[in-house]
Coordinates of C-alpha atoms in Angstrom, one line a residue:
X1462 CA 32.0 9.2 6.1
X1463 CA 33.7 10.5 9.3
X1464 CA 30.6 12.1 10.3
X1465 CA 28.4 9.4 9.8
X1466 CA 30.8 7.1 12.0
X1467 CA 31.1 9.6 14.6
X1468 CA 27.5 9.9 15.1
X1469 CA 26.9 6.3 14.7
X1470 CA 29.2 6.1 17.8
X1471 CA 27.2 8.5 19.8
X1472 CA 24.0 7.0 19.1
X1473 CA 25.5 3.4 20.1
X1474 CA 26.6 5.0 23.3
X1475 CA 23.3 6.2 23.9
X1476 CA 21.7 2.5 23.4
X1477 CA 24.6 0.8 25.2
X1478 CA 22.3 -1.1 27.3
X1479 CA 20.6 -2.7 24.4
X1480 CA 24.1 -3.3 22.7
X1481 CA 25.1 -5.1 25.9
X1482 CA 22.0 -7.1 26.1
X1483 CA 22.4 -8.2 22.6
X1484 CA 26.0 -9.3 23.1
X1485 CA 24.6 -11.3 25.9
X1486 CA 22.2 -13.0 24.0
X1487 CA 19.3 -11.5 25.9
X1488 CA 18.0 -8.8 23.5
X1489 CA 16.7 -10.7 20.5
X1490 CA 14.2 -12.8 22.5
X1491 CA 13.4 -9.9 24.7
X1492 CA 12.7 -8.0 21.6
X1493 CA 10.8 -10.4 19.6
X1494 CA 8.3 -11.3 22.3
X1495 CA 7.6 -7.9 24.1
X1496 CA 9.4 -4.9 23.0
X1497 CA 8.9 -5.0 18.9
X1498 CA 5.4 -5.9 19.3
X1499 CA 4.7 -3.1 21.6
X1500 CA 6.8 -0.6 19.7
X1501 CA 5.4 -1.9 16.4
X1502 CA 1.7 -1.3 17.8
X1503 CA 2.4 2.6 18.7
X1504 CA 4.4 3.4 15.6
X1505 CA 2.1 1.3 13.5
X1506 CA -0.9 3.2 14.4
X1507 CA 0.9 6.4 13.4
X1508 CA 1.9 5.0 9.9
X1509 CA -1.7 3.7 9.6
X1510 CA -3.2 7.0 9.7
X1511 CA -0.5 8.3 7.6
X1512 CA -0.7 5.7 4.9
X1513 CA -4.6 4.9 4.7
X1514 CA -5.3 6.8 1.7
X1515 CA -2.6 5.0 0.0
X1516 CA -3.7 1.6 1.0
X1517 CA -7.4 2.6 0.1
X1518 CA -5.9 3.4 -3.5
X1519 CA -3.7 0.6 -3.6
X1520 CA -6.0 -2.3 -2.5
X1521 CA -8.8 -0.9 -4.5
X1522 CA -8.6 -3.4 -7.3
X1523 CA -7.9 -6.5 -5.4
X1524 CA -11.2 -7.9 -6.3
X1525 CA -10.1 -7.8 -9.9
X1526 CA -7.7 -10.7 -9.0
X1527 CA -10.5 -13.1 -7.9
X1528 CA -9.7 -16.7 -9.2
X1529 CA -11.9 -18.8 -11.5
X1530 CA -14.1 -19.8 -8.3
X1531 CA -15.0 -16.0 -7.8
X1532 CA -13.4 -16.0 -4.3
X1533 CA -10.3 -13.9 -3.8
X1534 CA -7.7 -16.2 -1.8
X1535 CA -5.2 -13.9 -0.3
X1536 CA -1.9 -14.6 1.6
X1537 CA -0.3 -11.9 3.8
X1538 CA 3.5 -11.9 4.5
X1539 CA 4.4 -10.4 7.8
X1540 CA 0.8 -9.8 8.9
X1541 CA 1.8 -8.4 12.2
X1542 CA -1.2 -7.2 14.0
X1543 CA -3.5 -7.2 11.0
X1544 CA -3.9 -3.7 10.0
X1545 CA -4.3 -4.4 6.6
X1546 CA -7.6 -6.3 7.1
X1547 CA -10.2 -3.3 7.0
X1548 CA -8.8 -2.9 3.3
X1549 CA -9.7 -6.4 2.0
X1550 CA -13.0 -7.1 0.2
X1551 CA -15.8 -8.9 1.4
X1552 CA -15.6 -12.6 1.5
X1553 CA -11.7 -12.6 0.8
X1554 CA -10.2 -15.7 2.1
X1555 CA -6.9 -14.6 3.8
X1556 CA -4.0 -16.7 5.2
X1557 CA -1.8 -14.8 7.4
X1558 CA 2.0 -15.5 8.1
X1559 CA 4.6 -14.0 10.3
X1560 CA 8.0 -14.8 11.3
X1561 CA 7.1 -13.6 14.9
X1562 CA 4.3 -15.3 16.5
X1563 CA 3.7 -12.7 19.2
X1564 CA 1.3 -10.4 17.7
X1565 CA -1.5 -12.3 18.7
X1566 CA -3.2 -9.9 20.8
X1567 CA -3.5 -7.3 18.0
X1568 CA -4.2 -9.9 15.4
X1569 CA -7.3 -11.1 17.6
X1570 CA -8.5 -7.5 18.0
X1571 CA -8.4 -6.9 14.0
X1572 CA -10.0 -10.2 13.1
X1573 CA -13.1 -9.3 15.6
X1574 CA -13.1 -5.8 13.8
X1575 CA -13.2 -7.0 10.3
X1576 CA -15.6 -10.1 10.3
X1577 CA -16.1 -9.7 6.4
X1578 CA -12.8 -11.4 6.0
X1579 CA -12.7 -15.2 6.0
X1580 CA -9.5 -16.1 8.1
X1581 CA -8.1 -19.4 6.6
X1582 CA -5.2 -19.6 9.2
X1583 CA -1.8 -18.3 10.6
X1584 CA 1.5 -19.7 9.6
X1585 CA 4.8 -19.0 11.5
X1586 CA 7.0 -18.7 8.4
X1587 CA 9.7 -16.3 7.0
X1588 CA 9.1 -14.3 3.8
X1589 CA 11.9 -16.4 2.2
X1590 CA 10.4 -19.5 3.0
X1591 CA 6.8 -20.1 2.2
X1592 CA 7.1 -23.9 2.0
X1593 CA 3.8 -24.3 3.8
X1594 CA 2.0 -22.8 1.0
X1595 CA 1.4 -24.8 -2.3
X1596 CA 2.7 -23.2 -5.5
X1597 CA 0.4 -21.3 -7.5
X1598 CA -2.3 -21.5 -4.7
X1599 CA -3.3 -17.9 -4.2
X1600 CA -4.6 -15.1 -6.2
X1601 CA -2.9 -12.1 -4.4
X1602 CA 0.2 -11.8 -2.0
X1603 CA 0.1 -8.8 0.4
X1604 CA 3.3 -7.3 2.1
X1605 CA 3.6 -4.2 4.0
X1606 CA 6.7 -2.8 5.7
X1607 CA 8.3 -6.3 5.8
X1608 CA 10.7 -6.3 2.9
X1609 CA 13.0 -4.0 4.9
X1610 CA 13.6 -6.8 7.3
X1611 CA 13.7 -10.0 5.5
X1612 CA 17.1 -11.7 5.0
X1613 CA 16.9 -12.1 1.3
X1614 CA 14.4 -9.4 -0.8
X1615 CA 15.1 -11.5 -4.1
X1616 CA 14.4 -14.7 -2.0
X1617 CA 11.1 -13.5 -0.7
X1618 CA 10.0 -12.4 -4.2
X1619 CA 11.0 -15.8 -5.6
X1620 CA 8.4 -17.2 -3.0
X1621 CA 6.0 -14.7 -3.8
X1622 CA 6.1 -15.6 -7.6
X1623 CA 5.9 -19.5 -6.6
X1624 CA 2.9 -19.2 -4.5
X1625 CA 1.0 -16.7 -7.1
X1626 CA -1.2 -18.2 -9.6
X1627 CA -0.7 -17.1 -13.3
X1628 CA -2.2 -13.6 -13.3
X1629 CA -2.2 -13.1 -9.6
X1630 CA -0.9 -10.0 -8.0
X1631 CA 1.7 -8.9 -5.4
X1632 CA 0.9 -5.8 -3.4
X1633 CA 3.4 -3.6 -1.7
X1634 CA 3.8 -0.5 0.6
X1635 CA 7.5 -0.4 1.9
X1636 CA 9.8 2.5 3.4
X1637 CA 13.1 2.6 1.4
X1638 CA 16.4 4.6 1.0
X1639 CA 16.2 8.2 0.5
X1640 CA 18.1 9.9 -2.3
X1641 CA 21.8 9.5 -2.0
X1642 CA 22.4 13.2 -2.0
X1643 CA 19.7 14.2 0.8
X1644 CA 20.0 14.6 4.3
X1645 CA 17.5 11.9 4.7
X1646 CA 20.0 9.4 3.4
X1647 CA 22.6 11.0 5.7
X1648 CA 20.4 10.2 8.7
X1649 CA 19.4 7.0 7.4
X1650 CA 23.2 5.8 7.4
X1651 CA 23.9 7.4 10.8
X1652 CA 20.7 5.4 12.4
X1653 CA 21.0 2.2 10.3
X1654 CA 23.2 0.1 12.9
X1655 CA 21.2 1.0 16.0
X1656 CA 17.9 1.0 14.2
X1657 CA 18.2 -2.4 12.8
X1658 CA 19.0 -3.8 16.4
X1659 CA 16.0 -2.1 17.9
X1660 CA 13.7 -3.0 15.1
X1661 CA 14.4 -6.6 14.7
X1662 CA 16.6 -6.2 11.6
X1663 CA 14.9 -3.4 9.9
X1664 CA 17.2 -1.9 7.5
X1665 CA 16.7 1.7 6.4
X1666 CA 18.8 2.0 3.1
X1667 CA 17.5 -0.8 0.8
X1668 CA 16.5 0.2 -2.7
X1669 CA 13.9 -2.1 -2.9
X1670 CA 12.4 -0.9 -6.2
X1671 CA 15.6 -2.0 -8.1
X1672 CA 14.8 -5.7 -6.7
X1673 CA 11.1 -5.4 -7.5
X1674 CA 12.2 -4.3 -11.1
X1675 CA 14.6 -7.2 -11.4
X1676 CA 11.7 -10.0 -10.3
X1677 CA 10.0 -11.6 -13.2
X1678 CA 6.7 -9.9 -12.9
X1679 CA 5.1 -9.5 -16.4
X1680 CA 3.5 -5.9 -15.2
X1681 CA 5.2 -3.8 -12.3
X1682 CA 3.6 -0.5 -11.2
X1683 CA 5.6 1.3 -8.7
X1684 CA 5.0 4.8 -7.1
X1685 CA 7.3 6.8 -4.7
X1686 CA 5.5 8.6 -2.0
X1687 CA 6.4 10.3 1.2
X1688 CA 5.1 9.7 4.4
X1689 CA 5.8 12.1 7.2
X1690 CA 6.9 10.0 10.2
X1691 CA 8.0 12.6 13.1
X1692 CA 11.6 12.0 14.3
X1693 CA 11.8 8.9 12.0
X1694 CA 14.1 8.4 9.1
X1695 CA 11.6 6.3 7.1
X1696 CA 9.7 8.9 5.1
X1697 CA 10.5 7.7 1.7
X1698 CA 8.2 4.6 0.3
X1699 CA 7.3 3.0 -2.5
X1700 CA 3.9 1.4 -3.3
X1701 CA 2.3 -0.7 -6.1
X1702 CA 1.7 -3.8 -7.3
X1703 CA 3.0 -6.5 -9.7
X1704 CA 1.2 -9.1 -11.6
X1705 CA 2.6 -12.8 -12.4

């Protein structure tokens, strides 16, 4: 515990300009509008390459959840720049949501590249508050690298279950806490406060599989995987889907 606190203090000292801007109330708007979209685009590109085969496997059965009309109505929480569009099936109708509306450049680029998908609109909304989406109105919900930063994981999962039709599916790929006895977990604890500040609320130590297991899915498939991200404490991931 003492080692963690000491190293946290050292890291905070290195990041002291960010902490000062945060204290003055200037960091959050700057981060949200410019810095986080830029960082996410750069790191997201690396993560996309590392996770591509896992996403291909994950989304392979998306067409199985088409509604009675034969169309797949999909809601993506935390769309960001739209890196998941390439994995969605032909004719899929996608509604995009994100709490941060400043990803428009990357989003427009991926929409143009993936014209096999029909885009229904973009909603500025948090995962815990999808009130703009009717209950039982979508066949699938997708959430990748988002549950780490929502204010309430349980609240987000309740909203997911509300907007899904019976028999619909929730797809996820998220980084999670490492084994508590591991060095990875030690460094996650060290980096946690500064990482959360820099990465717009992203939490390194959430054991998301536990909250998914407690949610009321009739069927849940979770797989623990490792994605080696150089110099980053986000190697442990979970991937899978749950059925309402």
